[in-house]
Amino acid sequence: IPVCSPALLASGPPLNEPRDLFRHTLAHIDWSRQGVTWPNWSMWMHAAGVDDFDDSRTLVFGSSTDATQAALDGNAVALADFAMVANDLSQGRLVRPFELGIKVAPEFAYFLVYPEAVKDDARVAAFREWLIEEAAKTPT
């Protein structure tokens, strides 16, 4: 999802439609796994119906923490994983200028892994159910 600081949203060029992002510095991470790329601004723009996006002005980071920090500092609009910025959003440190998000490929999914020997343990089952309930509360 796109995120930025409230100050950037208030004082920078307006963000009323996706094309308005052309007037902002954009940040994302460069990460791939098994030949699949983590979502980037080109992918997001395509999903938003913008096909003439030039990514030559984007800041590309090796970690999501750095991309998020650029947004927190008011230096960029970052493309972030909702789970990684949910706290910053709820605390008002970041805002979502657009609701559109794009799904992360299954290769980047989180998995709950535990030994076969404890699969029937009530504590494991309770934790698994709690985790599923919490995940269901999180917007995608």
Short mmCIF file of C-alpha atoms in Angstrom, two decimals:
data_model
loop_
_atom_site.label_atom_id
_atom_site.label_comp_id
_atom_site.label_asym_id
_atom_site.label_seq_id
_atom_site.Cartn_x
_atom_site.Cartn_y
_atom_site.Cartn_z
CA ILE A 1 0.00 0.00 0.00
CA PRO A 2 1.18 3.58 -0.57
CA VAL A 3 2.03 5.43 2.64
CA CYS A 4 3.43 8.85 3.46
CA SER A 5 3.77 11.20 6.39
CA PRO A 6 0.79 13.42 7.23
CA ALA A 7 3.09 16.43 6.73
CA LEU A 8 3.96 15.38 3.18
CA LEU A 9 0.30 14.85 2.38
CA ALA A 10 -0.60 18.28 3.78
CA SER A 11 2.25 20.33 2.32
CA GLY A 12 3.40 18.53 -0.82
CA PRO A 13 1.75 18.50 -4.23
CA PRO A 14 -1.83 17.20 -3.89
CA LEU A 15 -2.49 13.47 -4.08
CA ASN A 16 -5.98 13.20 -5.52
CA GLU A 17 -5.35 10.52 -8.14
CA PRO A 18 -2.54 8.03 -8.86
CA ARG A 19 -0.96 10.21 -11.55
CA ASP A 20 -0.34 12.87 -8.90
CA LEU A 21 2.37 10.57 -7.55
CA PHE A 22 4.50 11.56 -10.58
CA ARG A 23 5.26 14.82 -8.71
CA HIS A 24 6.52 13.02 -5.61
CA THR A 25 9.58 10.98 -4.74
CA LEU A 26 8.52 7.35 -4.51
CA ALA A 27 10.24 4.60 -2.53
CA HIS A 28 9.98 0.81 -2.58
CA ILE A 29 12.12 -2.21 -1.89
CA ASP A 30 13.87 -4.41 -4.42
CA TRP A 31 13.40 -7.99 -3.37
CA SER A 32 12.71 -11.18 -5.23
CA ARG A 33 12.30 -14.80 -4.27
CA GLN A 34 12.21 -17.77 -6.62
CA GLY A 35 12.05 -15.41 -9.59
CA VAL A 36 9.04 -13.51 -8.22
CA THR A 37 9.37 -9.79 -7.46
CA TRP A 38 8.02 -8.03 -4.38
CA PRO A 39 5.46 -5.37 -5.41
CA ASN A 40 7.02 -2.19 -6.75
CA TRP A 41 5.70 1.13 -8.04
CA SER A 42 5.48 -0.04 -11.65
CA MET A 43 3.19 -2.89 -10.54
CA TRP A 44 1.10 -0.58 -8.36
CA MET A 45 0.72 2.01 -11.13
CA HIS A 46 -0.35 -0.70 -13.57
CA ALA A 47 -2.98 -1.91 -11.05
CA ALA A 48 -4.14 1.72 -10.72
CA GLY A 49 -4.58 1.98 -14.49
CA VAL A 50 -1.49 4.11 -15.09
CA ASP A 51 0.58 2.52 -17.85
CA ASP A 52 2.99 5.36 -18.70
CA PHE A 53 4.82 5.41 -15.36
CA ASP A 54 8.58 6.09 -15.48
CA ASP A 55 10.28 4.57 -12.45
CA SER A 56 13.62 6.34 -13.01
CA ARG A 57 12.94 8.73 -10.09
CA THR A 58 12.04 6.08 -7.54
CA LEU A 59 14.22 5.39 -4.54
CA VAL A 60 14.94 1.68 -4.31
CA PHE A 61 15.92 0.26 -0.94
CA GLY A 62 17.16 -3.13 0.14
CA SER A 63 14.98 -3.18 3.26
CA SER A 64 11.39 -2.27 3.98
CA THR A 65 12.55 -0.47 7.13
CA ASP A 66 14.54 2.01 5.04
CA ALA A 67 11.69 2.62 2.60
CA THR A 68 9.27 3.14 5.48
CA GLN A 69 11.71 5.50 7.19
CA ALA A 70 11.84 7.63 4.03
CA ALA A 71 8.05 7.97 4.29
CA LEU A 72 8.12 8.65 8.03
CA ASP A 73 10.72 11.38 7.48
CA GLY A 74 8.52 13.04 4.85
CA ASN A 75 11.00 12.38 2.07
CA ALA A 76 8.93 10.00 -0.05
CA VAL A 77 5.71 8.13 -0.62
CA ALA A 78 6.62 4.51 0.10
CA LEU A 79 5.05 1.33 -1.15
CA ALA A 80 4.81 -0.75 2.01
CA ASP A 81 3.48 -4.03 3.35
CA PHE A 82 0.39 -3.24 5.44
CA ALA A 83 1.51 -5.56 8.24
CA MET A 84 4.81 -3.68 8.50
CA VAL A 85 3.21 -0.22 8.79
CA ALA A 86 -0.08 -0.97 10.58
CA ASN A 87 1.17 0.47 13.86
CA ASP A 88 2.48 3.64 12.19
CA LEU A 89 -0.89 4.05 10.47
CA SER A 90 -2.90 3.53 13.66
CA GLN A 91 -0.66 5.98 15.54
CA GLY A 92 -1.01 8.63 12.81
CA ARG A 93 2.68 8.63 11.89
CA LEU A 94 1.78 7.49 8.38
CA VAL A 95 -1.31 7.92 6.22
CA ARG A 96 -2.64 6.15 3.14
CA PRO A 97 -3.06 8.63 0.29
CA PHE A 98 -4.77 5.88 -1.76
CA GLU A 99 -6.67 2.79 -0.67
CA LEU A 100 -5.46 0.62 -3.55
CA GLY A 101 -3.13 -2.12 -2.46
CA ILE A 102 -1.72 -4.99 -4.45
CA LYS A 103 -1.42 -8.55 -3.24
CA VAL A 104 1.94 -10.00 -2.41
CA ALA A 105 2.81 -13.21 -4.27
CA PRO A 106 2.47 -16.46 -2.28
CA GLU A 107 6.24 -16.86 -2.40
CA PHE A 108 6.40 -14.05 0.19
CA ALA A 109 3.69 -15.47 2.48
CA TYR A 110 4.08 -16.18 6.17
CA PHE A 111 3.73 -19.75 7.38
CA LEU A 112 3.17 -21.26 10.79
CA VAL A 113 5.54 -24.20 11.11
CA TYR A 114 5.70 -26.62 14.00
CA PRO A 115 6.92 -30.18 14.56
CA GLU A 116 4.59 -33.00 13.57
CA ALA A 117 4.84 -34.32 17.13
CA VAL A 118 2.92 -31.32 18.54
CA LYS A 119 0.24 -31.02 15.85
CA ASP A 120 -2.47 -32.25 18.26
CA ASP A 121 -1.28 -30.18 21.24
CA ALA A 122 -4.14 -27.96 22.47
CA ARG A 123 -1.75 -25.04 22.97
CA VAL A 124 -0.60 -25.23 19.36
CA ALA A 125 -4.21 -25.43 18.16
CA ALA A 126 -5.18 -22.43 20.31
CA PHE A 127 -2.25 -20.41 19.01
CA ARG A 128 -3.03 -21.37 15.40
CA GLU A 129 -6.69 -20.34 15.82
CA TRP A 130 -5.69 -17.05 17.45
CA LEU A 131 -3.25 -16.34 14.64
CA ILE A 132 -5.91 -17.03 11.99
CA GLU A 133 -8.37 -14.73 13.80
CA GLU A 134 -5.81 -11.93 14.02
CA ALA A 135 -4.86 -12.31 10.36
CA ALA A 136 -8.52 -12.12 9.37
CA LYS A 137 -8.75 -8.71 11.07
CA THR A 138 -5.92 -7.32 8.97
CA PRO A 139 -6.91 -5.61 5.70
CA THR A 140 -5.18 -6.99 2.63
#
